[in-house]
Tab-separated table of N, CA and C in Angstrom:
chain	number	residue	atom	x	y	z
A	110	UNK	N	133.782	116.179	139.072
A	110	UNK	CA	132.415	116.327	138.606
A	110	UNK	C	131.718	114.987	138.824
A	111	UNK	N	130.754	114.978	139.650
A	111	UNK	CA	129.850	113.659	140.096
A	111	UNK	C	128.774	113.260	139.403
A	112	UNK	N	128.131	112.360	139.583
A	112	UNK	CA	127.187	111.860	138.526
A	112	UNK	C	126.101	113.290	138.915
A	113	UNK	N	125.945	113.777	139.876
A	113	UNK	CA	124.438	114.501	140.137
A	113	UNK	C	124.797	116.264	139.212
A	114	UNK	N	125.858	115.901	138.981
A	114	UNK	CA	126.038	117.241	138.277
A	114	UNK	C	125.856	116.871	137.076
A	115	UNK	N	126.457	116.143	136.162
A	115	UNK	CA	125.994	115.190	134.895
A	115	UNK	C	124.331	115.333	134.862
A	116	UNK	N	123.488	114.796	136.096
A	116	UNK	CA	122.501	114.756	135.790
A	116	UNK	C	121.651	116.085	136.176
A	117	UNK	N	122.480	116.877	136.591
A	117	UNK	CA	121.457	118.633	136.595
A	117	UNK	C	122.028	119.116	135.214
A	118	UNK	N	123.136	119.262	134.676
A	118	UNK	CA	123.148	119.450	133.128
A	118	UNK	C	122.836	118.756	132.076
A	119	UNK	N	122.496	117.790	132.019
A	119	UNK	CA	121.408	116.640	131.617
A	119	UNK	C	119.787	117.279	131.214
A	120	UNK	N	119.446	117.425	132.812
A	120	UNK	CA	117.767	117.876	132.930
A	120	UNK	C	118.174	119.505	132.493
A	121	UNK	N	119.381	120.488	132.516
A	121	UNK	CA	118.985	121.941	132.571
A	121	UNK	C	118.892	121.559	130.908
A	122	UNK	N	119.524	120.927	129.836
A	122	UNK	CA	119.939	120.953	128.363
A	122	UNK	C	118.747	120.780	128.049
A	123	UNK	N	117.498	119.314	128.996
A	123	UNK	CA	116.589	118.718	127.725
A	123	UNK	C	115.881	120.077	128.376
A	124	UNK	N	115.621	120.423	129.580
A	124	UNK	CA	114.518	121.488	129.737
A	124	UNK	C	114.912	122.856	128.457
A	125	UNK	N	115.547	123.531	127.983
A	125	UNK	CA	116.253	123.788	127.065
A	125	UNK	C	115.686	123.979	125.854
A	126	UNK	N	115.828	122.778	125.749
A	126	UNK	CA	115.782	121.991	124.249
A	126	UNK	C	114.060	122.165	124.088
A	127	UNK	N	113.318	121.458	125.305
A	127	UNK	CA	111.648	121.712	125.094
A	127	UNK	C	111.368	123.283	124.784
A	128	UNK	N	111.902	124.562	125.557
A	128	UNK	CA	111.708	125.529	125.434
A	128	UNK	C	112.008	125.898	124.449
A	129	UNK	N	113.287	125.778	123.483
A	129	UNK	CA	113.574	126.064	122.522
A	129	UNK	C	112.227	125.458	121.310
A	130	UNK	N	112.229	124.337	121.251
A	130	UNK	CA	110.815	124.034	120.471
A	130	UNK	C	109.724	123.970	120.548
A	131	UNK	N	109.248	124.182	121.807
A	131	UNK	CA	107.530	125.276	122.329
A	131	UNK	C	107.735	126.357	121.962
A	132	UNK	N	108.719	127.294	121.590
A	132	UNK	CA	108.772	128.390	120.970
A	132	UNK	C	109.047	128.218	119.855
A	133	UNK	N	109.961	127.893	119.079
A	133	UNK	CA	109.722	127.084	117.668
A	133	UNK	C	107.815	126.998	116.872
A	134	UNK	N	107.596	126.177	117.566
A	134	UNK	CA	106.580	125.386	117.093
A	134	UNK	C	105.238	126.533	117.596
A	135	UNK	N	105.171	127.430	118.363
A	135	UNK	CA	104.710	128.321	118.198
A	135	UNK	C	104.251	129.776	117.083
A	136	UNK	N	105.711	129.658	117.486
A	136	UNK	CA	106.078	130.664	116.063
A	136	UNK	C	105.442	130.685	114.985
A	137	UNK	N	106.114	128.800	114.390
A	137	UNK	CA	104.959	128.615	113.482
A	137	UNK	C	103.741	128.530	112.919
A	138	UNK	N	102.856	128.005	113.933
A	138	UNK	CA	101.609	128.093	114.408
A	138	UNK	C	101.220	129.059	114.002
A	139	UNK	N	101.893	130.471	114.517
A	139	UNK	CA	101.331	131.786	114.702
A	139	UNK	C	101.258	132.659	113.128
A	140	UNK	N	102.390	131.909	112.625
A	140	UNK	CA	102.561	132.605	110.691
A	140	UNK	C	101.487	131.564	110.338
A	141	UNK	N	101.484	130.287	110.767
A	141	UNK	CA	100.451	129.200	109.430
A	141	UNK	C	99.527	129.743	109.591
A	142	UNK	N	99.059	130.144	111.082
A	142	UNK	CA	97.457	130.870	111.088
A	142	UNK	C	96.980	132.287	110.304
A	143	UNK	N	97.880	133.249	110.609
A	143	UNK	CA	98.318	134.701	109.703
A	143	UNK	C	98.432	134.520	108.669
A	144	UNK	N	98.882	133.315	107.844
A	144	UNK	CA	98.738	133.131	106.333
A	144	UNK	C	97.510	132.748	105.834
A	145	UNK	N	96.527	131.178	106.442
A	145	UNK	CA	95.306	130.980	106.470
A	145	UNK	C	94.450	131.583	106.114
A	146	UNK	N	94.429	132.837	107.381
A	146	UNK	CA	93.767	133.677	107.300
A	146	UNK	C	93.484	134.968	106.289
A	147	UNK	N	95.019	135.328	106.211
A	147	UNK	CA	95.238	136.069	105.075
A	147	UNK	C	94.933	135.781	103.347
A	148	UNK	N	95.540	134.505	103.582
A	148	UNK	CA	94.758	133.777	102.357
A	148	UNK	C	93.665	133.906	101.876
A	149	UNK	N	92.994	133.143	103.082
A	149	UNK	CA	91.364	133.628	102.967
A	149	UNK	C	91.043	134.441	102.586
A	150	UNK	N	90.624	135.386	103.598
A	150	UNK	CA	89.935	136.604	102.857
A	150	UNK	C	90.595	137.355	102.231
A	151	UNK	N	91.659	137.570	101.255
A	151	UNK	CA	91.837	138.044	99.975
A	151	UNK	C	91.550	137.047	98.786
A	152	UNK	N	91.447	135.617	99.225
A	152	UNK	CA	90.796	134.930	98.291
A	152	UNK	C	89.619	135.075	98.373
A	153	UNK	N	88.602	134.874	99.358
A	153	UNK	CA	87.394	135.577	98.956
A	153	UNK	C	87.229	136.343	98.408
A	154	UNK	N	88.089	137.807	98.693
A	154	UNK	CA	87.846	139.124	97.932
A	154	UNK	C	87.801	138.786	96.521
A	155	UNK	N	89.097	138.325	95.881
A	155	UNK	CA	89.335	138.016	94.701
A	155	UNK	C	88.069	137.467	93.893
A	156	UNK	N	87.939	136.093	94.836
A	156	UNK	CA	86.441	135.500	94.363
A	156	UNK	C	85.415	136.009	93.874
A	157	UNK	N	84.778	137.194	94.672
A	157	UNK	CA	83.819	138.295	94.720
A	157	UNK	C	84.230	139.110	93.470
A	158	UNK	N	85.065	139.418	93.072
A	158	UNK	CA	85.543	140.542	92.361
A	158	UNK	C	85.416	139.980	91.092
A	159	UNK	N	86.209	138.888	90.731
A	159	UNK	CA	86.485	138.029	89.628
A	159	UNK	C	85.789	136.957	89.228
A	160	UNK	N	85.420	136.883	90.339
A	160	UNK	CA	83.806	135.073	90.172
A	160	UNK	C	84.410	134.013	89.330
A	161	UNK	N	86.092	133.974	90.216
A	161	UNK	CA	86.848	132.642	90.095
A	161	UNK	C	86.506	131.318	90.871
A	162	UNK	N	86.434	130.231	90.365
A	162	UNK	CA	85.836	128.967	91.368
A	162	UNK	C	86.571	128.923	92.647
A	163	UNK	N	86.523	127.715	93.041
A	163	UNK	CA	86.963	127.215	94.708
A	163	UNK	C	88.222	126.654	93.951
A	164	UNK	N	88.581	126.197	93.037
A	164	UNK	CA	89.934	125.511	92.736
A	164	UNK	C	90.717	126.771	92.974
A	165	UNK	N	90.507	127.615	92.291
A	165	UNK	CA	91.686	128.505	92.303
A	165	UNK	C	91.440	129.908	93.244
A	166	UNK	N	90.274	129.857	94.559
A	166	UNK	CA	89.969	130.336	95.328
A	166	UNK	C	91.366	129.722	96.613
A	167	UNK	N	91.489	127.642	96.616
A	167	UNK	CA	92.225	127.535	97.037
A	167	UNK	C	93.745	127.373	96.909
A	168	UNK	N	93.891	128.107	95.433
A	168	UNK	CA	95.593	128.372	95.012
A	168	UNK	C	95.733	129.408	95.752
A	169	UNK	N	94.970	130.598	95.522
A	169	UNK	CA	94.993	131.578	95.942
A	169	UNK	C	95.696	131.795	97.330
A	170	UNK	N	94.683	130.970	97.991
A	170	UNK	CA	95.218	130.748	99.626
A	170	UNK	C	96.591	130.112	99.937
A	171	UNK	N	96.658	128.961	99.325
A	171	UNK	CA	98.110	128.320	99.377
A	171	UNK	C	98.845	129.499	99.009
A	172	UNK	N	99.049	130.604	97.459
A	172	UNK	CA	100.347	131.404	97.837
A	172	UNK	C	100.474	132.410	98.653
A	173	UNK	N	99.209	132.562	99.109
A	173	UNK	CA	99.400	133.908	100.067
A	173	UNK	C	99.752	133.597	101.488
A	174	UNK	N	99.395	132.190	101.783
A	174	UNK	CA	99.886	130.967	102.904
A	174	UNK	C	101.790	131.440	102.657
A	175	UNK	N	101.748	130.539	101.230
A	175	UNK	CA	103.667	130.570	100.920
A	175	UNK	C	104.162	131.753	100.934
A	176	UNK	N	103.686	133.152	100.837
A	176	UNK	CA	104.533	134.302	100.924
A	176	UNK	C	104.309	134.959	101.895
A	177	UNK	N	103.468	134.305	102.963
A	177	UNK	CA	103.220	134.940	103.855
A	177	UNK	C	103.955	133.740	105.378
A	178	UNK	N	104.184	132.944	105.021
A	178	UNK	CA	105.522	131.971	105.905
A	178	UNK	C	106.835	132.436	105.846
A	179	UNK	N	106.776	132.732	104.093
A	179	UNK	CA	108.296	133.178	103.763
A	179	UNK	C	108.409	134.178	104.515
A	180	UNK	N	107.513	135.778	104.615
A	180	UNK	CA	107.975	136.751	104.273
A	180	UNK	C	108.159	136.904	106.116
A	181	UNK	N	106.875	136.253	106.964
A	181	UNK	CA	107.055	136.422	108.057
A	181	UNK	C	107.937	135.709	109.363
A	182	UNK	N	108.992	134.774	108.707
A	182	UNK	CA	109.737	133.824	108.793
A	182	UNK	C	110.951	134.581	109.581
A	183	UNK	N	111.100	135.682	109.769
A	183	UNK	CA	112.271	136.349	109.892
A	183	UNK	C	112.012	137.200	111.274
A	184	UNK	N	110.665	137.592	111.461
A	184	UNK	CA	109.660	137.985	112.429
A	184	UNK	C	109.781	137.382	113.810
A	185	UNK	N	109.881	138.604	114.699
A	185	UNK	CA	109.622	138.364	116.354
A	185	UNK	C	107.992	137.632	116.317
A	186	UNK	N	108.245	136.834	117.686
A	186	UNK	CA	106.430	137.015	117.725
A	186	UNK	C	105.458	137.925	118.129
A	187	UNK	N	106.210	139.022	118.439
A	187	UNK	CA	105.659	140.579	119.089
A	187	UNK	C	105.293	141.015	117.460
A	188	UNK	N	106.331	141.023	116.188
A	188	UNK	CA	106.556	141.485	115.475
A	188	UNK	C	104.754	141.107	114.200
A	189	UNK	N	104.997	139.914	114.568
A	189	UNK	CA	103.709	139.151	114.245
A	189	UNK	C	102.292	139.531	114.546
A	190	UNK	N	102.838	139.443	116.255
A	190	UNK	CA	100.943	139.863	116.805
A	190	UNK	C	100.439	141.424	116.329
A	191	UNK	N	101.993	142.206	116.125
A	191	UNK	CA	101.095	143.683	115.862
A	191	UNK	C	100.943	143.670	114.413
A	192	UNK	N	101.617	142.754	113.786
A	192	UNK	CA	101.054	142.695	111.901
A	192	UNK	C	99.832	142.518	111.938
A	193	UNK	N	99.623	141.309	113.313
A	193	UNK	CA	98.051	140.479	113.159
A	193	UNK	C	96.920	141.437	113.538
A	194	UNK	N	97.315	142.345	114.695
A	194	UNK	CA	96.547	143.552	114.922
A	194	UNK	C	96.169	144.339	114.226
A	195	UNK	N	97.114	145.065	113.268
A	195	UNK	CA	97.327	145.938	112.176
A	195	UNK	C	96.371	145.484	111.178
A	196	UNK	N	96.250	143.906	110.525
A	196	UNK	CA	95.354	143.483	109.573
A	196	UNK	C	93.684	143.662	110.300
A	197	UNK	N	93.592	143.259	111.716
A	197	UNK	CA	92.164	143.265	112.332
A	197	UNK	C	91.744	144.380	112.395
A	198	UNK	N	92.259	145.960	112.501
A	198	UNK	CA	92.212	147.176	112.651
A	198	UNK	C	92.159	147.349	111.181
A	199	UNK	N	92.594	146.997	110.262
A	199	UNK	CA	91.912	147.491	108.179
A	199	UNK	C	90.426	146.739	108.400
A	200	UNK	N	90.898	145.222	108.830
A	200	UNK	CA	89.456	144.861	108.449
A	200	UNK	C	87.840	145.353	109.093
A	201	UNK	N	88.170	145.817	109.982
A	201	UNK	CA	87.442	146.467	110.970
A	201	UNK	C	86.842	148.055	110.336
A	202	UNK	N	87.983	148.414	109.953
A	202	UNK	CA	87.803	150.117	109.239
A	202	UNK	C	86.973	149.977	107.667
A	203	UNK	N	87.655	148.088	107.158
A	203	UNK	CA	87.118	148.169	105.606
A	203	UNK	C	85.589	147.592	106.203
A	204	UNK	N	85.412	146.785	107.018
A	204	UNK	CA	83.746	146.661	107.426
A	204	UNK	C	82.904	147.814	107.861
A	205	UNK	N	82.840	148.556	108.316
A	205	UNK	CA	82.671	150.048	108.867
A	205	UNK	C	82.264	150.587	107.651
A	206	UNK	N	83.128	150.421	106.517
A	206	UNK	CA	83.053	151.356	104.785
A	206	UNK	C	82.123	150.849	104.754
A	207	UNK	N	81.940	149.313	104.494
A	207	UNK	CA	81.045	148.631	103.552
A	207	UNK	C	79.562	149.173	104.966
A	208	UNK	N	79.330	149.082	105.624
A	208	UNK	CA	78.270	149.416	106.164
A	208	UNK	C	77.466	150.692	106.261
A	209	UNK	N	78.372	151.176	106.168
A	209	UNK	CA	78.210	152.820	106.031
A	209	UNK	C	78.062	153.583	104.301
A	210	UNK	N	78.295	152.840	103.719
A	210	UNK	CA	78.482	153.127	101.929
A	210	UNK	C	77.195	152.656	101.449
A	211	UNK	N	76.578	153.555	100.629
A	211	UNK	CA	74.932	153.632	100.197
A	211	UNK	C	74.926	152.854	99.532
């Protein structure tokens, strides 16, 4: 085994290693945003409903952030985008209500 083989399993491991954590670090990305978001507007809702301040408008968000990392933590990223679809398709149907409701 010669040095140029050392150094093609060398470059195949770190190339590897980047792919492994561009997908990693994706992943995550993709739940922190799905939680954010989710956060959000059920903390708004809440807000609206309850006419709780911004302090606890942004607890709100932080646990729905934390159970929504946890819960989607286990999740393909296919598994993700059609959750993320699935939520844009309610919100879409619950905007539609509110426009259409006298």
């Amino acid at each position: 085994m010669g040095i140029g083989d050392k150094m093609r399993g060398l470059a195949s491991s770190a190339q590897e290693g980047v792919k492994s954590s561009t997908l990693s670090f994706f992943h995550f990305t993709l739940r922190f945003v799905t939680g954010i978001l989710l956060g959000l507007v059920l903390g708004l809702i809440g807000q609206e409903l309850v006419g709780y301040g911004t302090f606890a408008l942004l607890f709100v968000m932080v646990v729905i952030l934390g159970i929504i990392m946890k819960v989607l933590s286990n999740w393909s990223m296919g598994q993700i985008l059609i959750f993320d679809l699935i939520c844009v398709l309610v919100a879409m149907l619950l905007r539609m209500y509110i426009l259409v409701a006298p």
